[in-house]
Coordinates of C-alpha atoms in Angstrom, one line a residue:
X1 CA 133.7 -76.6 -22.7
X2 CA 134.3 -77.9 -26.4
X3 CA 133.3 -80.8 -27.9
X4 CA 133.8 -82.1 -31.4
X5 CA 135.8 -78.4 -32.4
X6 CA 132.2 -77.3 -31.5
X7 CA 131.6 -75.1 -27.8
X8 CA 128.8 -76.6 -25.2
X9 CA 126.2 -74.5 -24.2
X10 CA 126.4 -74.3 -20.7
X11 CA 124.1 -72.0 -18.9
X12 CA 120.7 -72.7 -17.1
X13 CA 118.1 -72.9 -18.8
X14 CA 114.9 -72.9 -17.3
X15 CA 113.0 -75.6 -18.5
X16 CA 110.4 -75.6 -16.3
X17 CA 108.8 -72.5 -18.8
X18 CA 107.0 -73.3 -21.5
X19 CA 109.2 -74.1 -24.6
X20 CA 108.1 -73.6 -28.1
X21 CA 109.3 -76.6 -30.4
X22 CA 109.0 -76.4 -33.8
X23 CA 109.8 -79.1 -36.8
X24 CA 109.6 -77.6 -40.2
X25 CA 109.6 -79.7 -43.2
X26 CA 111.4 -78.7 -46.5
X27 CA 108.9 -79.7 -49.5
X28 CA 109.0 -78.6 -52.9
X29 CA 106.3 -78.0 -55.2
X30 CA 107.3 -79.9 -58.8
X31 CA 105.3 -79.6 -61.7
X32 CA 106.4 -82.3 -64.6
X33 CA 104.7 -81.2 -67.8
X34 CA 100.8 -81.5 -67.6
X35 CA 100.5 -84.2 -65.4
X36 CA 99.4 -83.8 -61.3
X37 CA 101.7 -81.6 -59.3
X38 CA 103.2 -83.5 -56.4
X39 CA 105.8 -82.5 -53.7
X40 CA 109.3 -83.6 -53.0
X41 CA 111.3 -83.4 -50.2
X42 CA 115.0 -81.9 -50.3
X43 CA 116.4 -82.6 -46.8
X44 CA 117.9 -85.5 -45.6
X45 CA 116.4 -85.0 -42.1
X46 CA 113.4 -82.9 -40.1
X47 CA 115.3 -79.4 -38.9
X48 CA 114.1 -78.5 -35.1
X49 CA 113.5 -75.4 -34.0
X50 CA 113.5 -74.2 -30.3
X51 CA 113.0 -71.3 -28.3
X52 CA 113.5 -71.0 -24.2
X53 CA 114.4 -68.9 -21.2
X54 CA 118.0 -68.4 -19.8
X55 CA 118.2 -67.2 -16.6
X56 CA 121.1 -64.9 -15.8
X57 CA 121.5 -64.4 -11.8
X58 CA 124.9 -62.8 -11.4
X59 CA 127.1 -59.9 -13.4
X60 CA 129.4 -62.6 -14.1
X61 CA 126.9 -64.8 -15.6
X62 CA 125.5 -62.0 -17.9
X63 CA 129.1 -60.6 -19.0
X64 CA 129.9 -64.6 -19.9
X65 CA 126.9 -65.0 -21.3
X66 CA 127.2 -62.0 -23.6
X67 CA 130.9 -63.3 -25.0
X68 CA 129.4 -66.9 -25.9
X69 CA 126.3 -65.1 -27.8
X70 CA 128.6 -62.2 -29.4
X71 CA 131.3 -65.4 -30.6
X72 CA 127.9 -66.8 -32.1
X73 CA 126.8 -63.7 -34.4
X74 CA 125.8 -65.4 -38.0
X75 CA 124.3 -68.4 -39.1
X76 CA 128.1 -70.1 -39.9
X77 CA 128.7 -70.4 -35.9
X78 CA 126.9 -73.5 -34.2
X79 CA 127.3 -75.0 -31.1
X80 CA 126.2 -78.1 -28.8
X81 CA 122.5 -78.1 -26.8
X82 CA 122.0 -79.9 -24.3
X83 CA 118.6 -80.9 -24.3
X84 CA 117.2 -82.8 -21.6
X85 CA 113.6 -83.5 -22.3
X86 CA 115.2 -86.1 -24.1
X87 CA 117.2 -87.5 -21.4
X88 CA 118.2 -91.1 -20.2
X89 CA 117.9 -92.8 -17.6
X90 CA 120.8 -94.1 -16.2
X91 CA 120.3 -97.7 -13.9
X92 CA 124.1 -98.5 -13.8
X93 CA 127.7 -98.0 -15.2
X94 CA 129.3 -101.1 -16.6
X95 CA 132.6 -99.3 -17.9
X96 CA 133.9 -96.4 -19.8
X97 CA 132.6 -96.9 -22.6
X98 CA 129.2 -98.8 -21.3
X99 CA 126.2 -97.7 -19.5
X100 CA 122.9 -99.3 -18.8
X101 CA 119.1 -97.5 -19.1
X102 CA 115.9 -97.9 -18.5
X103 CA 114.6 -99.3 -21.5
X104 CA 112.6 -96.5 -24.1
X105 CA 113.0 -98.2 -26.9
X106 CA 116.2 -96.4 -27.5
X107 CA 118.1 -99.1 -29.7
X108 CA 115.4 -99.3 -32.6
X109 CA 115.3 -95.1 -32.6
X110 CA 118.6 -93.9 -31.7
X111 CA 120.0 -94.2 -35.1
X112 CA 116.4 -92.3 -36.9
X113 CA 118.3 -89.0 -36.3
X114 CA 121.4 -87.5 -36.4
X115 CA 121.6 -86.1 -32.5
X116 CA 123.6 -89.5 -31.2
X117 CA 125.8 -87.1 -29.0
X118 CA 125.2 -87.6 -25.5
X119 CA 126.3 -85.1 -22.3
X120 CA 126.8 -86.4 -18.7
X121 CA 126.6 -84.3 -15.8
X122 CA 126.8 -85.1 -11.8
X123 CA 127.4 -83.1 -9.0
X124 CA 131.1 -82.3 -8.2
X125 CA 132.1 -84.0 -11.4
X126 CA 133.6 -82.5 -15.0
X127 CA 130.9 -82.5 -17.5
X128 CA 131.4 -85.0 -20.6
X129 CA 130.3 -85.5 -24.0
X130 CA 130.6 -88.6 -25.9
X131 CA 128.8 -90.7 -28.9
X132 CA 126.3 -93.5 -29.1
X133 CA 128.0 -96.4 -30.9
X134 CA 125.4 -99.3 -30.3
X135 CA 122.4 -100.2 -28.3
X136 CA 121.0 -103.4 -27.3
X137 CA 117.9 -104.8 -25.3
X138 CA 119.9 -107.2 -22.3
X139 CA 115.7 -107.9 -21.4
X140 CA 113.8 -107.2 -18.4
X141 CA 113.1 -103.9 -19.1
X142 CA 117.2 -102.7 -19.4
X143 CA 119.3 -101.3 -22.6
X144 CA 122.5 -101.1 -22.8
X145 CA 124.2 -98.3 -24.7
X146 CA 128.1 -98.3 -25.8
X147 CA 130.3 -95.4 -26.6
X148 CA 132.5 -94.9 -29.6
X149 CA 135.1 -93.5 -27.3
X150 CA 135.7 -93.9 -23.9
X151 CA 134.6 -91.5 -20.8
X152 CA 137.4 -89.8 -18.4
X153 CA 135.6 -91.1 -15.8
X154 CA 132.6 -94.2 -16.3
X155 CA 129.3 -92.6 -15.7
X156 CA 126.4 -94.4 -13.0
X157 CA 123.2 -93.9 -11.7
X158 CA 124.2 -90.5 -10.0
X159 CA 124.5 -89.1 -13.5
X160 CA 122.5 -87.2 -15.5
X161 CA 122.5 -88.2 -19.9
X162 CA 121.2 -85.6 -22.1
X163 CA 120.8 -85.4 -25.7
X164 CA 123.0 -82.5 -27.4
X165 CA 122.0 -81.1 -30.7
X166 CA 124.0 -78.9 -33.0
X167 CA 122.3 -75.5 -33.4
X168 CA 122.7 -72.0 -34.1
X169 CA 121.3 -69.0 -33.4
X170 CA 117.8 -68.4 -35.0
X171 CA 118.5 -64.7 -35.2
X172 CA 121.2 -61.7 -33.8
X173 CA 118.9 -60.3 -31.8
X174 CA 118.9 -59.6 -27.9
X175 CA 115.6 -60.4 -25.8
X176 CA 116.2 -59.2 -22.1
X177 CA 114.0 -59.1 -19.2
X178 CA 115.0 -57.5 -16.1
X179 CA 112.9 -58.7 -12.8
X180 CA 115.7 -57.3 -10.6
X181 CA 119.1 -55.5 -10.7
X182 CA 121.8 -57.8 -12.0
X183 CA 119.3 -60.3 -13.2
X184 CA 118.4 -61.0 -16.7
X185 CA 116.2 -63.6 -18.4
X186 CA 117.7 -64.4 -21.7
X187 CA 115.1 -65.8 -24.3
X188 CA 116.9 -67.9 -27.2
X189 CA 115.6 -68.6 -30.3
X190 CA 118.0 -71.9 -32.0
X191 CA 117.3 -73.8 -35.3
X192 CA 119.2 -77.3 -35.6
X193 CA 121.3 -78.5 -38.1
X194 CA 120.9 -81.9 -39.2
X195 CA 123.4 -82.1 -41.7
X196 CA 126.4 -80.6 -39.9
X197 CA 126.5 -83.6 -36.6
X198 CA 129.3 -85.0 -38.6
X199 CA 131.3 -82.4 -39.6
X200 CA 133.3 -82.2 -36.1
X201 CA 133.8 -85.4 -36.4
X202 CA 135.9 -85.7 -39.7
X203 CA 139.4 -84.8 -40.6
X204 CA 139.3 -81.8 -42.3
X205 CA 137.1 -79.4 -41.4
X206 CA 134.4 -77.2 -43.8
X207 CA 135.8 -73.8 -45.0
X208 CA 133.8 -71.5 -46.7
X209 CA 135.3 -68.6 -48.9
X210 CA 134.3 -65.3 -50.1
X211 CA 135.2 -63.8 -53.3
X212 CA 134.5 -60.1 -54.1
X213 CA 135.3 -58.3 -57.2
X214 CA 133.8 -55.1 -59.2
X215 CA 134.8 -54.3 -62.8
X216 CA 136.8 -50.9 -63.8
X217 CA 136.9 -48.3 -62.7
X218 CA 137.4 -50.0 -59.1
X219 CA 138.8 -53.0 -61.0
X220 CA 139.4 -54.8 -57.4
X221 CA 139.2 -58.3 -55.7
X222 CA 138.2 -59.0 -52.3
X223 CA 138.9 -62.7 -51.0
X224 CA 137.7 -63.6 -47.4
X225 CA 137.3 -66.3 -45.2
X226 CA 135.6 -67.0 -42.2
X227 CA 138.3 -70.2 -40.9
X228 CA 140.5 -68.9 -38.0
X229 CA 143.3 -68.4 -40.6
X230 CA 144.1 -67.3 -43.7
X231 CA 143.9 -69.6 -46.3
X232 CA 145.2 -70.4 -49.8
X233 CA 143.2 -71.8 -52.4
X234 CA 143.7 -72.2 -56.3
X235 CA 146.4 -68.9 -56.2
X236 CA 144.1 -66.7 -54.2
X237 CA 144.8 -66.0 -50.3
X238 CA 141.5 -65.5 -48.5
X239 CA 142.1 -63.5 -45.5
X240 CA 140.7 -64.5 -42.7
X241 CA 138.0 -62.1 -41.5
X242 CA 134.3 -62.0 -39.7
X243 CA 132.4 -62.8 -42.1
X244 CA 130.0 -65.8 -42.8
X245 CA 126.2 -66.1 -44.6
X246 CA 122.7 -67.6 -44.1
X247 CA 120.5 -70.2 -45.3
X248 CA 121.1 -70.5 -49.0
X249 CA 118.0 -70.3 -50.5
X250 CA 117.2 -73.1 -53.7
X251 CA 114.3 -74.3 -55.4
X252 CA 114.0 -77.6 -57.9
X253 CA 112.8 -74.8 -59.9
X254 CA 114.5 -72.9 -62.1
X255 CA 114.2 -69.4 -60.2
X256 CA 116.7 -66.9 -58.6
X257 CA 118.7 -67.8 -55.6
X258 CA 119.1 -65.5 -52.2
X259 CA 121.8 -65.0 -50.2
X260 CA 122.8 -62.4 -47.1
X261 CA 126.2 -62.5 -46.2
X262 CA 127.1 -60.9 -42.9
X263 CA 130.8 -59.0 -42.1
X264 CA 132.0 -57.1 -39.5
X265 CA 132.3 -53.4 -40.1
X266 CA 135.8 -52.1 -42.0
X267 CA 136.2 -49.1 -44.2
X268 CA 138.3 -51.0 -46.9
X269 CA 135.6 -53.9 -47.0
X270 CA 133.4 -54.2 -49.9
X271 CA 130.8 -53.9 -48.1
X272 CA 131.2 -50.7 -47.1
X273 CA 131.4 -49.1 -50.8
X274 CA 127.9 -49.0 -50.3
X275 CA 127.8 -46.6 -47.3
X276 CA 126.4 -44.0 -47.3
X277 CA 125.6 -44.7 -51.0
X278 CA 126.2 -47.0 -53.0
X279 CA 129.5 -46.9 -55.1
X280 CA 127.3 -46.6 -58.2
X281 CA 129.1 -49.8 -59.9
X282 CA 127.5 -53.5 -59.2
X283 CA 130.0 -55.7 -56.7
X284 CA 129.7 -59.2 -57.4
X285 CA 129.9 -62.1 -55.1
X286 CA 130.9 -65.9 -55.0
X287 CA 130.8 -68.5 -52.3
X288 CA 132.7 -71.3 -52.1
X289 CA 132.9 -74.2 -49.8
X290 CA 136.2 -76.2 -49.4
X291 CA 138.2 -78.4 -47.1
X292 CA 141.3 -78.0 -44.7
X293 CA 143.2 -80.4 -46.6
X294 CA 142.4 -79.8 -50.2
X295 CA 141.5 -76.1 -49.9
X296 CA 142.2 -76.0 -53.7
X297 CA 139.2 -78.2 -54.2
X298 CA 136.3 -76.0 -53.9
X299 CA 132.2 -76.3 -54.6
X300 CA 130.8 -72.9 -56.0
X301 CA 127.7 -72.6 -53.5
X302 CA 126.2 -69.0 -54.8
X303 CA 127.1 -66.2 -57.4
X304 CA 125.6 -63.2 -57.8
X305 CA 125.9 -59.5 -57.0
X306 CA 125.3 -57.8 -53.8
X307 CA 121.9 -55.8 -54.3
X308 CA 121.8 -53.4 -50.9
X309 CA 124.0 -53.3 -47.8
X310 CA 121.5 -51.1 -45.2
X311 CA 123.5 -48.8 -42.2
X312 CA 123.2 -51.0 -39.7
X313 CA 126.2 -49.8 -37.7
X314 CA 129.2 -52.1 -36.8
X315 CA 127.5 -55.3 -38.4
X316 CA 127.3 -55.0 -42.7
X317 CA 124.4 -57.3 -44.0
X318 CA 124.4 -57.6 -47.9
X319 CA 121.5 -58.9 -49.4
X320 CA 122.8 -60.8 -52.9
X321 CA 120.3 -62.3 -55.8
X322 CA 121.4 -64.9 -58.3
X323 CA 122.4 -63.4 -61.2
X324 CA 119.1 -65.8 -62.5
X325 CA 116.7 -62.9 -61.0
X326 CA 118.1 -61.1 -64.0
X327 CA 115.6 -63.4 -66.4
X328 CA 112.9 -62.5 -63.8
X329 CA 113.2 -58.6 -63.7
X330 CA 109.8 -57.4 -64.8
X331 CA 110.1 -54.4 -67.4
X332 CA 107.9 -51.4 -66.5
X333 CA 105.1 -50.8 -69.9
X334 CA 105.7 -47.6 -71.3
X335 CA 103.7 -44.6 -69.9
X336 CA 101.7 -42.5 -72.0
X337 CA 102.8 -38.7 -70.8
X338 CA 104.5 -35.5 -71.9
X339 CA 107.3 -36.2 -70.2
X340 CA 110.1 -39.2 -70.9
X341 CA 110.6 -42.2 -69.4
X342 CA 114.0 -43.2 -71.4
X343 CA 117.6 -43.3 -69.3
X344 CA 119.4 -40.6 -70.6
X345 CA 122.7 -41.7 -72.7
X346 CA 120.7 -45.5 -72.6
X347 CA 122.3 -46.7 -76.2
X348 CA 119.0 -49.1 -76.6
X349 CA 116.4 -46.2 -75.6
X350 CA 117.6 -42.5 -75.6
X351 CA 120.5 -42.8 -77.6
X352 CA 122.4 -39.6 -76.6
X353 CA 126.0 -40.2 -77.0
X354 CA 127.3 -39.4 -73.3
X355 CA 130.9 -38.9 -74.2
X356 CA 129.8 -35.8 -76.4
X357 CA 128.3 -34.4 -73.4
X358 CA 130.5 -35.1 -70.4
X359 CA 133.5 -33.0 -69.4
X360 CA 136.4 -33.2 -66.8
X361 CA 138.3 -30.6 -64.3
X362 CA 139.9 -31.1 -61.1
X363 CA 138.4 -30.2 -57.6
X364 CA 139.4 -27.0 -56.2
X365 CA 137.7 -26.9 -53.5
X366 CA 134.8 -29.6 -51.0
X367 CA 132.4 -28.9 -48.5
X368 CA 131.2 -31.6 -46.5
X369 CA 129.7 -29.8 -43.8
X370 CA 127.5 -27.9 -46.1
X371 CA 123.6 -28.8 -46.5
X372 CA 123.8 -30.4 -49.1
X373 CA 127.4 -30.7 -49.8
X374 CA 129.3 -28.8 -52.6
X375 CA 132.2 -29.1 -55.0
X376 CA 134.2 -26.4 -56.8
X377 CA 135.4 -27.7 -60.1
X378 CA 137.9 -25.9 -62.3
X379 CA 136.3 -26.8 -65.8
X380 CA 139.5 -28.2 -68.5
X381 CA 136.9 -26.7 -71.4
X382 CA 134.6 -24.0 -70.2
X383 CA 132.2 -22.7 -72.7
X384 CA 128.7 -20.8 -72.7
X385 CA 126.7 -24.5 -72.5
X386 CA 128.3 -26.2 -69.9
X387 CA 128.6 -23.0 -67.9
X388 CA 124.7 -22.7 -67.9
X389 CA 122.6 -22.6 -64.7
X390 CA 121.6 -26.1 -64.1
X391 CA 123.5 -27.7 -66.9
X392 CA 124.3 -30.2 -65.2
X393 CA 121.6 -30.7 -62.5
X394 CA 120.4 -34.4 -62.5
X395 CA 123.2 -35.7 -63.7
X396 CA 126.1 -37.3 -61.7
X397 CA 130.3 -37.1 -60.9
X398 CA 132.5 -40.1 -60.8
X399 CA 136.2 -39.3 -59.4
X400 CA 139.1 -41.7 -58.5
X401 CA 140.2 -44.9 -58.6
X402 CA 139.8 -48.1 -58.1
X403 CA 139.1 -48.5 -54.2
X404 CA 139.2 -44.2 -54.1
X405 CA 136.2 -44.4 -57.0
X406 CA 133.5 -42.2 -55.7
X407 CA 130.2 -41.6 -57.7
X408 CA 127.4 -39.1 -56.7
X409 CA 124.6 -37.4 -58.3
X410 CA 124.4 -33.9 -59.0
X411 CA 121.3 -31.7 -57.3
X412 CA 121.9 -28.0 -59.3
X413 CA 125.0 -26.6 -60.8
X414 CA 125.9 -22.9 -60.9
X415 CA 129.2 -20.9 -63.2
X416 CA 131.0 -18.1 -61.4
X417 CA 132.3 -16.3 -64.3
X418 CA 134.3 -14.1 -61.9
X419 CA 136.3 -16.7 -60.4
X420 CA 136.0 -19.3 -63.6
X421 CA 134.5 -22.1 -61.0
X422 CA 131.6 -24.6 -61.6
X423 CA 130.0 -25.1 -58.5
X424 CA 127.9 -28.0 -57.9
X425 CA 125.4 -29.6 -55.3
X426 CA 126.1 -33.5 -54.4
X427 CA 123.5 -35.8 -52.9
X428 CA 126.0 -37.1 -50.3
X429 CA 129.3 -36.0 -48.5
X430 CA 132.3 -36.7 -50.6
X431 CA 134.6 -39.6 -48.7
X432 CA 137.8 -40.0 -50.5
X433 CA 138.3 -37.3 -53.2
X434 CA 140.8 -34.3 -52.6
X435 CA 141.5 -31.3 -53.7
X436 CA 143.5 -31.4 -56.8
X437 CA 142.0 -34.4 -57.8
X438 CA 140.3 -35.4 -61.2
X439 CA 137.0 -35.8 -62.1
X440 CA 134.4 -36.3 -64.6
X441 CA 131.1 -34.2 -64.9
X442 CA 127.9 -35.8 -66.5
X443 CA 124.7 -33.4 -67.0
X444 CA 121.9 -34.7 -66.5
X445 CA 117.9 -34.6 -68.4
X446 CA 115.0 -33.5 -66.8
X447 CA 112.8 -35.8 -69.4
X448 CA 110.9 -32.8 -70.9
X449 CA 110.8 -32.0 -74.4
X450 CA 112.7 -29.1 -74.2
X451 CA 115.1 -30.6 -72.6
X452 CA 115.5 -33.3 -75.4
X453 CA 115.2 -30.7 -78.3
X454 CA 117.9 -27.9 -77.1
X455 CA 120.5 -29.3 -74.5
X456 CA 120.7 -32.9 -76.0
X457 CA 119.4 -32.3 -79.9
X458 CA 117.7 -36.0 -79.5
X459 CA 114.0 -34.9 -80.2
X460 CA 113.9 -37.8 -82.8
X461 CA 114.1 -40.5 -80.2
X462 CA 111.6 -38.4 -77.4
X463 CA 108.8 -41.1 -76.6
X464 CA 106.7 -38.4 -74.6
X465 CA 103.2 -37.3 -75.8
X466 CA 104.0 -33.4 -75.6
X467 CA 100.2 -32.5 -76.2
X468 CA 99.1 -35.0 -73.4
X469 CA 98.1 -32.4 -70.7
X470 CA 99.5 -33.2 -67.4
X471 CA 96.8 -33.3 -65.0
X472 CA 93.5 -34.9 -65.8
X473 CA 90.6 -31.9 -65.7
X474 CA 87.9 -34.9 -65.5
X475 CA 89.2 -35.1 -61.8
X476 CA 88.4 -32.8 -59.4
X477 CA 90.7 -32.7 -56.2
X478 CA 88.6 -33.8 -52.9
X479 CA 88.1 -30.6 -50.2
X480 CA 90.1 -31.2 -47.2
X481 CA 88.7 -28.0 -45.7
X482 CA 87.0 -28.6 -42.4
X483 CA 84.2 -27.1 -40.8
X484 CA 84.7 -25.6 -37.2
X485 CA 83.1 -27.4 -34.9
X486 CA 82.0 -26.5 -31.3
X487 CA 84.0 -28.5 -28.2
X488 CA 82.3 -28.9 -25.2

């Protein structure tokens, strides 16, 4: 059943265990120059959190209950609660849009919070949802509450009125209990959402949209939405897709912003360029909220880039920072050692010019299934440095295109001078590239002097401290040896 565009959670709960309510407040620590420190709220209304026991008796009920809890993955999908420890009692039906109660008060707290949605059940008869308009004290200890809309059929005493609040799902994850064969208890974990009662209600409904987009080589945009359809907004069609985000999270401070955005599993998505590793260029990330009717009208709610997608399986999770955690990166000190700490071909540190050092060939030949993997590259300009052992170990290769762009880093390289091949050891399995296909070869530095003084000719920018020995003789390492003892 569906009320307000929104589905009705329908299945027993069991009340009679104990359930945990929570009511967390949002308050904001604010400092205003040198004076006292006080807090602030940011929410309009007190967020409820909930968690109880479903019990599922029959394979039907479990199989049904799976669909409504897999159509519910992500923070974006709410739905109606029923909640009936904040029920009313019902005394008489006056009309379809009328009922009386036993008087709690109801008409000087109904309107304190934003759950006036009320859901009637009886025995025999359809469930119904409707809104709380009005209520007023008729005296002798009776209120009478009136609809906004009218009932399909006018409730009475034989009813049941519960509250419903809009919730979603605290988390994705499955808790099962199994006391018999086809009988699961279900426990439910919900967090209520004050400020989207009225959304149903309106016009036009809330859209959100996803832009992705990385610069060259991969030079791509990626526009997503999670409405049923795809949509057009300002030029750009956002294809409609599973995909939605959490709790944005915001501070009156001025401090970096977190999102995670969650998407269904596809090999083209952006996403994915991150499995198994990532595509070794940042992918950026905006959020956008809009309407049904004036989609071209859009509030930027987040942008940032997309800092780690984990293998998760069929479900992608990015985790994206403000591009304000930028300011807040702390910069490693220096370390005083033989070796260097510099990024080789940095052009603010090292200074080694990388396009005097890097070459190209094309791929004769990949191995996936090896341990690690290897590539066979025909060299376009052999000569006795870059067919050294190890010339380019620690570096990396970058090959293709735009969504074809692959980069991975080099473990050891070795010359056949017989067959004029470079053959070199990848960190991961190559995904897209082909024989035949292009590719660029960066060596890599191994940080030691050496290294900086005869491969790169950069000793005048080595920060190391070659005379610094590397283990500290003060230090004598602890004697792990144990004595035999005797068992008895």
């Amino acid at each position: 059943m569906n009320y307000l565009s929104r589905p009705i959670f329908q299945f027993t709960v069991n009340w009679a265990d104990p359930v945990n309510r929570s009511f967390p407040y949002d308050l904001r620590e604010v400092s205003l120059g040198f004076g006292a420190e006080y807090f602030t709220s940011r929410q309009t209304h007190v967020a409820q959190g909930a968690q109880f026991m479903v019990d599922l008796t029959t394979d039907a009920a479990i199989v049904e209950f799976d669909a409504f809890t897999a159509d519910r993955l992500g923070p974006a999908k709410s739905f109606w609660l029923p909640v009936p420890m904040e029920a009313l009692e019902i005394v008489a039906g006056v009309s379809a849009t009328q009922f009386d109660i036993t008087d709690q008060n109801l008409r000087d707290t109904w309107a304190d919070h934003p759950d006036v949605h009320l859901y009637f059940t009886a025995g025999g008869q359809t469930p119904q949802a409707a809104q709380i308009a009005a209520v007023a004290d008729l005296g002798g200890g009776i209120e009478r509450v009136t609809l906004t809309t009218a009932l399909a059929v006018p409730v009475n005493s034989s009813w049941s009125a519960a509250r419903l609040h809009c919730v979603r799902l605290a988390d994705d994850v499955e808790r099962a209990w199994l006391p018999r064969e086809g009988w699961q208890r279900r426990s439910l974990r919900v967090i209520e959402l004050p400020l989207e009662y009225a959304e149903p209600v309106t016009a036009s409904p809330v859209i959100y949209l996803y832009h992705f987009w990385a610069a060259a080589p991969i030079d791509y945009h990626w526009y997503f939405t999670s409405f049923a359809s795809n949509v057009l907004s300002a030029g750009n069609e956002y294809v409609a897709a599973p995909i939605n985000h959490g709790r944005l999270r915001q501070s009156v401070r001025f401090e970096a912003e977190s999102l995670e955005i969650y998407a269904g599993y596809s090999a083209d998505h952006p996403l994915a360029l991150f499995l198994p590793v990532p595509t070794g260029r940042p992918i950026n990330v905006e959020v956008f909220e809009t309407t049904f009717d004036d989609p071209d009208t859009v509030t930027r709610l987040f942008t940032g880039q997309v800092r780690r997608v984990p293998d998760s399986g069929e479900r992608l999770t990015a985790h994206c920072d403000s591009f304000a955690s930028l300011l807040k990166q702390r910069i490693p000190p220096l370390l005083a050692k033989p070796d260097c700490d510099y990024q080789v071909y940095d052009s603010r540190t090292c200074k080694a010019p990388q396009v005097k050092f890097q070459t190209s060939g094309h791929i004769t030949a990949i191995d996936n299934t090896a341990q690690p993997p290897t590539m066979t590259i025909s060299l376009r300009f052999p000569n006795a440095t870059r067919t050294a052992a190890s010339y380019f170990a620690q570096g990396w290769i970058e090959t293709g295109m735009r969504l074809s762009f692959e980069v991975r880093t080099i473990f050891n390289s070795t010359w056949d001078a017989g067959a004029s091949r470079l053959t070199v050891v990848l960190n991961a399995p190559l995904l897209k590239a082909v024989v035949g296909q292009e590719v660029q070869i960066i060596p890599g530095c191994d940080g030691t002097a050496g290294a900086c003084l005869a491969k790169f000719r950069n000793y005048e920018n080595f920060p190391g401290f070659i005379g610094m020995p590397r283990n500290n003789l003060s230090l004598v390492a602890i004697d792990n040896k144990v004595s035999a003892g005797d068992k008895k």
